[in-house]
C-alpha cells in the first residue's frame, strides 16, 4: 500500500496515519478495500488552510454544512478560490476537465472529497471551509 | 526590433514556466530485496535508480532490503513524465548494475528482487553526501527547508571476522593476503581473523600486502623476513603466551606480523589486532592472559 501526495512541486510519500483537509492524496492498494475516514472534531477548531505553491498543487475539497444544505455537498468553484483569487490559474479534475480563471465559473461546482490539480502563478494560502 | 522579439520570447518563456500544460504524473515506487551473487550482506549502501543514465531516485539499503510494502515504510520513488512511460529503469550500487531492470510506468508500486555481482561488496564508496528533500510528507513544514542528510556507507566484508572493531582494520584484513605456516595457527588464531588463508611450507617472495600469522618457527615467511622487523620474535622472546604486533614495508608492500613465542602468544597478537583502530606505527606487545589478549609493556 502507498499513500502519496504532491507538495511544493514534488511527490511526497505520506507515511503517517493522518490525512489533512485540503490536501489531495493518491492511495495505492493491491486489492479493493474499504477505507474508513473520520474527522477528529471533538474540539472547536480554526477552519483549515494550507499553503499552495507556484505551479501545480494537489488539493481536495471539504464541503461546509451549508454546501450540503444548498448543493448536495458540492462546493462552488468561485467560493473555493476566493482566498486565492489573484493567484490561481486553473483547476483540473481527475476526469481531465479544466476550468481557468478566464472561464465563466459561476456555475461550476467541485465534488466533495475529490482531488483536483490547482495551478498557481504564485505562492498563496488557500482557506478551507469549516470541517463537516 | 530584435530586442523586442527577444523580449516577447522571454515573456512567453516566463509564462510557460509558470505551469506546464499537463499536471504532474504519478511517480513509480519500488521496494524489495537486494541479493549478492554468492551471498553477502549489504547494509547502509545507496541504491540508485537511473533512466537513460540520469539519476531519478535513490534509497538506502539496509540488511539487503530497501523500503517495504506498507504505506508507513519508505520506497524508492522514481519521478517521471508521460514520456518516461515504457522506458527502462536501471539500478546501481556504486558502479555496479543489477541484473534486473524494470519498465517505468506512472503509478506503479512494485516489489523487486535485484541481483548484484559479488564485487559490489567491495565497492569503495566509503562515504557520500546526499542533499535531498525528506522523502516523507512534510506538508506542515512551511519553511521549505532542504534537509541535509549525511550517510556513511559501511561495506560488509564477508571474509573477515565480524568482531573486528574498526572498519579500517576490516578493510586492511580484507585486502591483505593472510599467510600462515601451520594449521594449528590457522585453527587457533588466523581463522578468527579471516576465513581465507594461504598455508605455506616454504618462504615465498612478498608481492602484495599481507598479514603473517605465526612466529619464525611456524611461519616460513616470518622466518625469512624476521630481520626486517623491529622486534625479532623467537621461542624465548617476548616470552611464554606473549606476542607482538608490528608492521614493516617489504618490497613496497605493507606486511603485518602477528606472531608470538608460542601459539597463545600468536593468538594474543591476532585477537588484540582486532581491537585496534589502525595499524600501529610502533610494535605492540601483548599477552594471552585469563582467556583474553591484553597489551603489555615491552618485556
Short mmCIF file of C-alpha atoms in Angstrom, two decimals:
data_model
loop_
_atom_site.label_atom_id
_atom_site.label_comp_id
_atom_site.label_asym_id
_atom_site.label_seq_id
_atom_site.Cartn_x
_atom_site.Cartn_y
_atom_site.Cartn_z
CA UNK A 1 0.00 0.00 0.00
CA UNK A 2 1.18 3.50 -0.67
CA UNK A 3 -0.13 6.97 0.09
CA UNK A 4 1.39 9.79 -1.87
CA UNK A 5 0.74 13.49 -2.15
CA UNK A 6 2.18 16.34 -4.17
CA UNK A 7 3.54 19.20 -2.13
CA UNK A 8 5.76 22.13 -3.04
CA UNK A 9 6.31 20.82 -6.56
CA UNK A 10 7.35 17.30 -5.72
CA UNK A 11 5.78 13.98 -4.85
CA UNK A 12 5.99 13.01 -1.21
CA UNK A 13 5.28 9.61 0.24
CA UNK A 14 2.84 10.08 3.09
CA UNK A 15 3.92 7.69 5.82
CA UNK A 16 1.71 8.96 8.63
CA UNK A 17 -1.72 7.91 9.85
CA UNK A 18 -3.42 11.25 9.50
CA UNK A 19 -4.68 12.78 6.27
CA UNK A 20 -5.15 16.53 6.14
CA UNK A 21 -8.08 18.57 4.95
CA UNK A 22 -7.42 20.44 1.66
CA UNK A 23 -4.63 18.03 0.69
CA UNK A 24 -5.14 15.55 -2.10
CA UNK A 25 -3.77 12.03 -1.79
CA UNK A 26 -3.39 9.10 -4.12
CA UNK A 27 -3.79 5.82 -2.29
CA UNK A 28 -2.49 2.67 -3.92
CA UNK A 29 -3.99 -0.62 -2.77
CA UNK A 30 -3.19 -4.09 -4.06
CA UNK A 31 -6.80 -5.17 -3.66
CA UNK A 32 -10.16 -3.49 -3.35
CA UNK A 33 -10.76 -2.49 0.21
CA UNK A 34 -12.83 -0.18 2.36
CA UNK A 35 -11.17 2.77 3.98
CA UNK A 36 -12.78 4.45 6.94
CA UNK A 37 -12.01 8.11 7.33
CA UNK A 38 -13.10 10.08 10.36
CA UNK A 39 -12.60 13.66 11.41
CA UNK A 40 -11.22 14.39 14.79
CA UNK A 41 -13.56 17.25 15.52
CA UNK A 42 -14.19 16.84 19.20
CA UNK A 43 -12.90 20.33 19.95
CA UNK A 44 -13.75 23.62 18.30
CA UNK A 45 -11.01 24.44 15.84
CA UNK A 46 -9.92 27.08 13.38
CA UNK A 47 -11.12 26.30 9.83
CA UNK A 48 -8.38 24.69 7.79
CA UNK A 49 -5.97 26.44 5.48
CA UNK A 50 -2.85 25.39 3.59
CA UNK A 51 -0.05 26.87 1.57
CA UNK A 52 -0.33 26.39 -2.16
CA UNK A 53 2.78 26.88 -4.25
CA UNK A 54 3.55 28.32 -7.64
CA UNK A 55 2.93 25.52 -10.11
CA UNK A 56 0.64 22.59 -9.55
CA UNK A 57 -0.85 21.65 -6.19
CA UNK A 58 -2.82 18.54 -5.39
CA UNK A 59 -5.81 19.78 -3.45
CA UNK A 60 -9.00 18.35 -2.06
CA UNK A 61 -12.43 19.75 -1.35
CA UNK A 62 -14.11 19.76 2.02
CA UNK A 63 -17.74 20.90 1.99
CA UNK A 64 -19.32 23.01 4.69
CA UNK A 65 -22.69 22.43 6.28
CA UNK A 66 -24.40 24.92 4.01
CA UNK A 67 -22.80 23.25 0.96
CA UNK A 68 -24.67 20.12 1.96
CA UNK A 69 -27.86 22.07 2.59
CA UNK A 70 -27.71 24.02 -0.67
CA UNK A 71 -25.70 22.00 -3.20
CA UNK A 72 -25.74 18.37 -2.01
CA UNK A 73 -22.24 18.76 -0.64
CA UNK A 74 -20.75 20.24 -3.79
CA UNK A 75 -18.62 23.36 -3.47
CA UNK A 76 -18.87 26.31 -5.83
CA UNK A 77 -15.54 26.84 -7.55
CA UNK A 78 -15.92 30.59 -7.19
CA UNK A 79 -16.21 30.14 -3.43
CA UNK A 80 -13.33 27.67 -3.26
CA UNK A 81 -10.86 30.01 -4.90
CA UNK A 82 -11.94 33.17 -3.07
CA UNK A 83 -8.82 33.29 -0.90
CA UNK A 84 -6.52 32.80 -3.90
CA UNK A 85 -8.47 34.86 -6.38
CA UNK A 86 -5.45 36.75 -7.68
CA UNK A 87 -3.03 33.85 -7.89
CA UNK A 88 -4.93 30.82 -9.16
CA UNK A 89 -4.64 29.99 -12.86
CA UNK A 90 -6.67 26.87 -13.44
CA UNK A 91 -8.04 23.79 -11.81
CA UNK A 92 -8.13 20.31 -13.34
CA UNK A 93 -10.33 17.47 -12.19
CA UNK A 94 -9.45 13.77 -12.36
CA UNK A 95 -11.55 13.39 -15.48
CA UNK A 96 -9.43 15.90 -17.38
CA UNK A 97 -11.79 18.89 -17.26
CA UNK A 98 -10.05 22.25 -16.90
CA UNK A 99 -11.51 25.45 -15.53
CA UNK A 100 -9.40 28.56 -15.90
CA UNK A 101 -9.67 32.00 -14.37
CA UNK A 102 -10.84 33.24 -17.79
CA UNK A 103 -13.80 30.88 -17.86
CA UNK A 104 -17.23 31.72 -16.54
CA UNK A 105 -17.12 29.63 -13.39
CA UNK A 106 -20.25 30.91 -11.72
CA UNK A 107 -22.00 27.57 -12.27
CA UNK A 108 -19.01 25.25 -11.76
CA UNK A 109 -19.17 23.00 -8.72
CA UNK A 110 -16.44 20.85 -7.26
CA UNK A 111 -17.20 17.39 -5.96
CA UNK A 112 -16.74 16.81 -2.25
CA UNK A 113 -13.65 14.80 -1.26
CA UNK A 114 -12.44 14.58 -4.83
CA UNK A 115 -8.91 15.63 -5.70
CA UNK A 116 -8.04 18.42 -8.12
CA UNK A 117 -4.88 19.86 -9.59
CA UNK A 118 -4.72 23.54 -8.80
CA UNK A 119 -2.25 25.61 -10.84
CA UNK A 120 -0.96 28.77 -9.19
CA UNK A 121 1.04 31.71 -10.50
CA UNK A 122 2.43 32.43 -7.03
CA UNK A 123 2.61 31.01 -3.55
CA UNK A 124 -0.55 31.74 -1.60
CA UNK A 125 -2.72 30.48 1.23
CA UNK A 126 -5.83 28.51 0.39
CA UNK A 127 -8.53 28.93 3.02
CA UNK A 128 -10.70 25.91 3.56
CA UNK A 129 -14.24 25.70 4.77
CA UNK A 130 -15.31 24.52 8.16
CA UNK A 131 -14.81 20.83 8.64
CA UNK A 132 -18.00 18.92 8.15
CA UNK B 1 13.25 45.32 -33.35
CA UNK B 2 15.42 42.34 -32.45
CA UNK B 3 15.31 43.45 -28.83
CA UNK B 4 11.51 43.50 -28.99
CA UNK B 5 11.37 39.97 -30.37
CA UNK B 6 13.72 38.76 -27.65
CA UNK B 7 11.56 40.45 -25.00
CA UNK B 8 8.40 38.88 -26.43
CA UNK B 9 10.02 35.43 -26.47
CA UNK B 10 11.27 35.96 -22.94
CA UNK B 11 7.77 36.87 -21.82
CA UNK B 12 6.30 33.78 -23.49
CA UNK B 13 9.02 31.66 -21.86
CA UNK B 14 8.28 33.15 -18.43
CA UNK B 15 4.56 32.49 -18.84
CA UNK B 16 5.21 28.93 -19.93
CA UNK B 17 7.38 28.25 -16.89
CA UNK B 18 4.61 29.20 -14.52
CA UNK B 19 2.97 25.84 -15.09
CA UNK B 20 3.22 23.10 -17.63
CA UNK B 21 0.31 22.15 -19.83
CA UNK B 22 -0.37 18.91 -18.02
CA UNK B 23 -0.45 18.10 -14.35
CA UNK B 24 2.38 16.04 -12.83
CA UNK B 25 2.13 12.30 -13.38
CA UNK B 26 2.40 9.88 -10.50
CA UNK B 27 5.87 8.54 -9.83
CA UNK B 28 6.66 4.82 -9.74
CA UNK B 29 7.62 3.33 -6.40
CA UNK B 30 9.63 0.23 -5.67
CA UNK B 31 10.63 -1.79 -2.65
CA UNK B 32 12.21 -5.19 -2.21
CA UNK B 33 15.43 -7.05 -1.72
CA UNK B 34 19.00 -6.82 -2.94
CA UNK B 35 20.87 -10.06 -3.47
CA UNK B 36 24.60 -10.51 -3.91
CA UNK B 37 25.84 -13.33 -6.10
CA UNK B 38 27.46 -15.92 -3.85
CA UNK B 39 25.93 -14.31 -0.77
CA UNK B 40 26.81 -11.31 1.31
CA UNK B 41 25.16 -8.56 3.25
CA UNK B 42 24.73 -5.00 2.02
CA UNK B 43 23.99 -2.53 4.74
CA UNK B 44 23.70 1.26 4.55
CA UNK B 45 24.60 1.37 0.88
CA UNK B 46 22.88 3.65 -1.58
CA UNK B 47 20.75 2.06 -4.28
CA UNK B 48 20.36 4.44 -7.20
CA UNK B 49 17.76 4.23 -9.98
CA UNK B 50 18.55 5.67 -13.42
CA UNK B 51 16.61 6.21 -16.61
CA UNK B 52 18.78 6.81 -19.68
CA UNK B 53 21.74 7.25 -17.35
CA UNK B 54 20.01 10.03 -15.40
CA UNK B 55 19.60 9.55 -11.65
CA UNK B 56 15.89 9.58 -10.84
CA UNK B 57 15.80 8.32 -7.28
CA UNK B 58 17.74 6.62 -4.52
CA UNK B 59 17.24 4.79 -1.27
CA UNK B 60 19.46 3.31 1.42
CA UNK B 61 19.68 -0.49 1.53
CA UNK B 62 19.56 -1.98 5.00
CA UNK B 63 20.31 -5.65 5.55
CA UNK B 64 19.72 -6.35 1.85
CA UNK B 65 16.30 -4.69 1.90
CA UNK B 66 15.06 -1.38 0.62
CA UNK B 67 11.69 0.09 1.53
CA UNK B 68 8.67 -2.01 2.31
CA UNK B 69 5.10 -2.73 1.23
CA UNK B 70 3.31 -0.79 3.97
CA UNK B 71 2.40 2.86 3.46
CA UNK B 72 4.41 3.69 6.56
CA UNK B 73 7.59 2.28 5.03
CA UNK B 74 9.92 4.09 2.69
CA UNK B 75 10.01 3.31 -1.02
CA UNK B 76 12.33 4.02 -3.89
CA UNK B 77 10.33 6.75 -5.61
CA UNK B 78 11.14 7.48 -9.22
CA UNK B 79 9.65 10.60 -10.70
CA UNK B 80 8.92 10.80 -14.39
CA UNK B 81 6.81 12.31 -17.09
CA UNK B 82 4.33 10.89 -19.58
CA UNK B 83 7.27 10.47 -21.98
CA UNK B 84 9.01 8.18 -19.49
CA UNK B 85 6.28 5.54 -19.65
CA UNK B 86 7.84 2.41 -21.13
CA UNK B 87 11.43 3.45 -20.50
CA UNK B 88 13.87 1.13 -18.74
CA UNK B 89 14.91 1.77 -15.16
CA UNK B 90 18.38 0.53 -14.19
CA UNK B 91 19.58 0.07 -10.63
CA UNK B 92 23.09 0.75 -9.38
CA UNK B 93 25.12 0.39 -6.22
CA UNK B 94 28.29 2.33 -6.83
CA UNK B 95 29.30 1.42 -10.36
CA UNK B 96 27.69 -1.99 -10.20
CA UNK B 97 24.46 -2.51 -12.09
CA UNK B 98 21.83 -5.02 -11.10
CA UNK B 99 20.98 -7.83 -13.48
CA UNK B 100 17.35 -6.85 -13.39
CA UNK B 101 15.70 -3.78 -14.85
CA UNK B 102 12.12 -2.62 -14.74
CA UNK B 103 9.92 -0.71 -17.13
CA UNK B 104 8.86 2.64 -15.72
CA UNK B 105 5.13 3.10 -15.54
CA UNK B 106 3.48 6.04 -13.83
CA UNK B 107 1.74 4.98 -10.62
CA UNK B 108 3.44 1.59 -10.39
CA UNK B 109 4.09 0.24 -6.91
CA UNK B 110 6.19 -2.89 -7.30
CA UNK B 111 8.22 -5.32 -5.25
CA UNK B 112 11.62 -6.02 -6.82
CA UNK B 113 14.35 -8.55 -6.25
CA UNK B 114 17.64 -7.16 -7.55
CA UNK B 115 20.83 -9.15 -8.02
CA UNK B 116 24.28 -7.58 -7.97
CA UNK B 117 27.68 -9.10 -8.76
CA UNK B 118 29.79 -10.21 -5.84
CA UNK B 119 32.21 -7.32 -6.31
CA UNK B 120 29.51 -4.94 -5.11
CA UNK B 121 30.58 -5.95 -1.61
CA UNK B 122 33.94 -4.33 -2.17
CA UNK B 123 32.93 -1.09 -3.80
CA UNK B 124 34.85 1.78 -2.33
CA UNK B 125 32.17 4.45 -1.97
CA UNK B 126 33.10 4.75 1.67
CA UNK B 127 31.04 7.87 2.23
CA UNK B 128 28.92 10.35 0.41
CA UNK B 129 26.89 13.44 1.00
CA UNK B 130 23.34 13.41 -0.19
CA UNK B 131 21.42 16.65 -0.10
CA UNK B 132 17.80 15.91 -0.74
CA UNK B 133 14.35 16.72 0.49
CA UNK B 134 12.90 14.40 3.02
CA UNK B 135 11.14 11.56 1.28
CA UNK B 136 8.25 11.54 3.68
CA UNK B 137 5.48 14.09 3.64
CA UNK B 138 6.36 17.39 5.20
CA UNK B 139 3.35 19.45 4.28
CA UNK B 140 3.26 21.05 7.71
CA UNK B 141 6.70 22.49 7.24
CA UNK B 142 6.16 25.80 5.54
CA UNK B 143 9.77 26.83 5.89
CA UNK B 144 10.62 24.92 2.71
CA UNK B 145 13.85 23.73 4.25
CA UNK B 146 16.06 21.33 2.38
CA UNK B 147 17.19 18.58 4.64
CA UNK B 148 20.86 17.76 4.56
CA UNK B 149 21.43 14.09 5.08
CA UNK B 150 24.84 12.62 5.62
CA UNK B 151 25.08 8.90 5.45
CA UNK B 152 28.15 6.76 5.86
CA UNK B 153 28.28 3.69 3.75
CA UNK B 154 29.54 0.69 5.65
CA UNK B 155 30.74 -2.13 3.48
CA UNK B 156 30.36 -5.58 4.90
CA UNK B 157 33.30 -7.87 4.17
CA UNK B 158 32.01 -11.42 4.31
CA UNK B 159 35.51 -12.91 4.56
CA UNK B 160 36.68 -11.05 7.66
CA UNK B 161 35.76 -11.56 11.30
CA UNK B 162 32.68 -9.64 12.37
CA UNK B 163 34.17 -8.80 15.76
CA UNK B 164 36.94 -6.68 14.26
CA UNK B 165 36.33 -3.32 15.88
CA UNK B 166 37.19 -0.78 13.21
CA UNK B 167 36.14 -0.53 9.59
CA UNK B 168 39.72 0.34 8.67
CA UNK B 169 41.17 -2.86 10.12
CA UNK B 170 38.37 -4.82 8.43
CA UNK B 171 39.33 -3.31 5.11
CA UNK B 172 43.03 -3.96 5.71
CA UNK B 173 42.37 -7.59 6.61
CA UNK B 174 40.09 -7.98 3.63
CA UNK B 175 42.62 -6.55 1.19
CA UNK B 176 45.67 -8.35 2.58
CA UNK B 177 46.65 -11.95 1.99
CA UNK B 178 46.63 -13.86 5.26
CA UNK B 179 49.62 -16.21 5.31
CA UNK B 180 50.02 -18.97 7.85
CA UNK B 181 52.62 -21.68 8.31
CA UNK B 182 50.66 -24.22 10.30
CA UNK B 183 47.12 -25.49 10.57
CA UNK B 184 47.33 -25.10 14.33
CA UNK B 185 47.84 -21.34 13.98
CA UNK B 186 45.01 -21.30 11.48
CA UNK B 187 42.55 -23.05 13.76
CA UNK B 188 43.62 -21.27 16.93
CA UNK B 189 44.16 -17.77 15.58
CA UNK B 190 44.08 -16.95 11.88
CA UNK B 191 40.58 -18.17 11.10
CA UNK B 192 39.33 -15.85 13.83
CA UNK B 193 40.59 -13.01 11.64
CA UNK B 194 39.69 -14.05 8.12
CA UNK B 195 38.17 -17.14 6.58
CA UNK B 196 40.52 -17.26 3.61
CA UNK B 197 44.14 -18.05 4.39
CA UNK B 198 47.15 -19.29 2.50
CA UNK B 199 49.10 -22.10 4.09
CA UNK B 200 52.73 -22.15 3.04
CA UNK B 201 55.58 -24.51 3.79
CA UNK B 202 58.38 -22.61 2.12
CA UNK B 203 59.47 -18.96 2.08
CA UNK B 204 57.95 -17.08 -0.84
CA UNK B 205 58.54 -13.59 -2.17
CA UNK B 206 56.28 -10.90 -0.87
CA UNK B 207 54.45 -9.46 -3.84
CA UNK B 208 51.38 -7.94 -2.18
CA UNK B 209 50.14 -6.59 1.14
CA UNK B 210 49.93 -9.44 3.60
CA UNK B 211 49.46 -10.44 7.21
CA UNK B 212 51.82 -13.08 8.55
CA UNK B 213 50.36 -15.12 11.38
CA UNK B 214 52.78 -17.15 13.46
CA UNK B 215 56.38 -16.79 14.50
CA UNK B 216 59.53 -17.85 12.65
CA UNK B 217 59.26 -21.44 13.81
CA UNK B 218 55.77 -21.89 12.43
CA UNK B 219 55.72 -19.49 9.51
CA UNK B 220 58.47 -19.71 6.83
CA UNK B 221 57.82 -16.13 5.68
CA UNK B 222 58.09 -14.82 9.23
CA UNK B 223 61.39 -16.63 9.45
CA UNK B 224 62.62 -15.29 6.10
CA UNK B 225 61.83 -11.67 6.93
CA UNK B 226 62.49 -11.84 10.67
CA UNK B 227 65.32 -9.35 10.47
CA UNK B 228 63.30 -6.82 8.53
CA UNK B 229 61.07 -6.28 11.56
CA UNK B 230 61.98 -4.13 14.53
CA UNK B 231 61.20 -6.85 17.06
CA UNK B 232 62.66 -10.27 16.44
CA UNK B 233 60.23 -12.85 17.73
CA UNK B 234 61.82 -16.09 18.95
CA UNK B 235 60.71 -19.02 21.09
CA UNK B 236 62.03 -17.11 24.08
CA UNK B 237 61.13 -13.55 23.20
CA UNK B 238 58.83 -11.86 24.09
CA UNK B 239 58.14 -14.99 26.15
CA UNK B 240 55.52 -17.58 27.01
CA UNK B 241 51.99 -16.60 25.98
CA UNK B 242 53.36 -13.30 24.69
CA UNK B 243 53.34 -11.90 21.18
CA UNK B 244 53.87 -8.82 19.10
CA UNK B 245 52.01 -6.78 16.50
CA UNK B 246 54.28 -4.95 14.11
CA UNK B 247 54.40 -3.57 10.62
CA UNK B 248 57.12 -3.33 8.01
CA UNK B 249 57.24 -2.29 4.38
CA UNK B 250 58.81 -5.10 2.39
CA UNK B 251 59.24 -4.97 -1.39
CA UNK B 252 56.98 -1.90 -1.31
CA UNK B 253 54.15 -3.80 0.37
CA UNK B 254 52.69 -3.46 3.83
CA UNK B 255 53.41 -6.58 5.85
CA UNK B 256 51.83 -7.01 9.27
CA UNK B 257 53.35 -9.58 11.60
CA UNK B 258 51.10 -11.14 14.23
CA UNK B 259 53.42 -13.54 15.97
CA UNK B 260 54.21 -14.93 19.37
CA UNK B 261 56.81 -17.01 21.14
CA UNK B 262 54.20 -19.74 21.25
CA UNK B 263 50.73 -20.33 19.84
CA UNK B 264 48.95 -18.43 22.58
CA UNK B 265 51.29 -15.52 22.05
CA UNK B 266 50.26 -15.56 18.38
CA UNK B 267 46.61 -15.81 19.38
CA UNK B 268 47.05 -12.80 21.65
CA UNK B 269 48.53 -10.83 18.73
CA UNK B 270 45.65 -11.74 16.43
CA UNK B 271 42.93 -11.01 18.96
CA UNK B 272 44.44 -7.71 20.07
CA UNK B 273 44.93 -6.65 16.46
CA UNK B 274 41.15 -6.99 16.01
CA UNK B 275 40.60 -4.32 18.64
CA UNK B 276 42.84 -1.67 17.04
CA UNK B 277 41.66 1.34 15.06
CA UNK B 278 44.61 1.26 12.70
CA UNK B 279 47.94 -0.44 12.07
CA UNK B 280 50.26 0.62 14.90
CA UNK B 281 53.30 2.64 13.86
CA UNK B 282 55.36 1.05 16.63
CA UNK B 283 55.33 -2.59 17.76
CA UNK B 284 52.74 -3.52 20.36
CA UNK B 285 53.46 -6.30 22.88
CA UNK B 286 50.56 -8.43 24.00
CA UNK B 287 49.90 -11.39 26.26
CA UNK B 288 47.25 -14.07 26.39
CA UNK B 289 46.05 -13.87 29.96
CA UNK B 290 42.90 -15.22 31.60
CA UNK B 291 41.46 -16.16 28.24
CA UNK B 292 41.92 -12.80 26.56
CA UNK B 293 44.52 -10.63 24.86
CA UNK B 294 45.98 -7.76 26.87
CA UNK B 295 48.56 -5.16 25.98
CA UNK B 296 51.78 -5.30 27.97
CA UNK B 297 54.94 -3.27 28.25
CA UNK B 298 57.97 -4.30 26.24
CA UNK B 299 59.49 -7.28 28.11
#
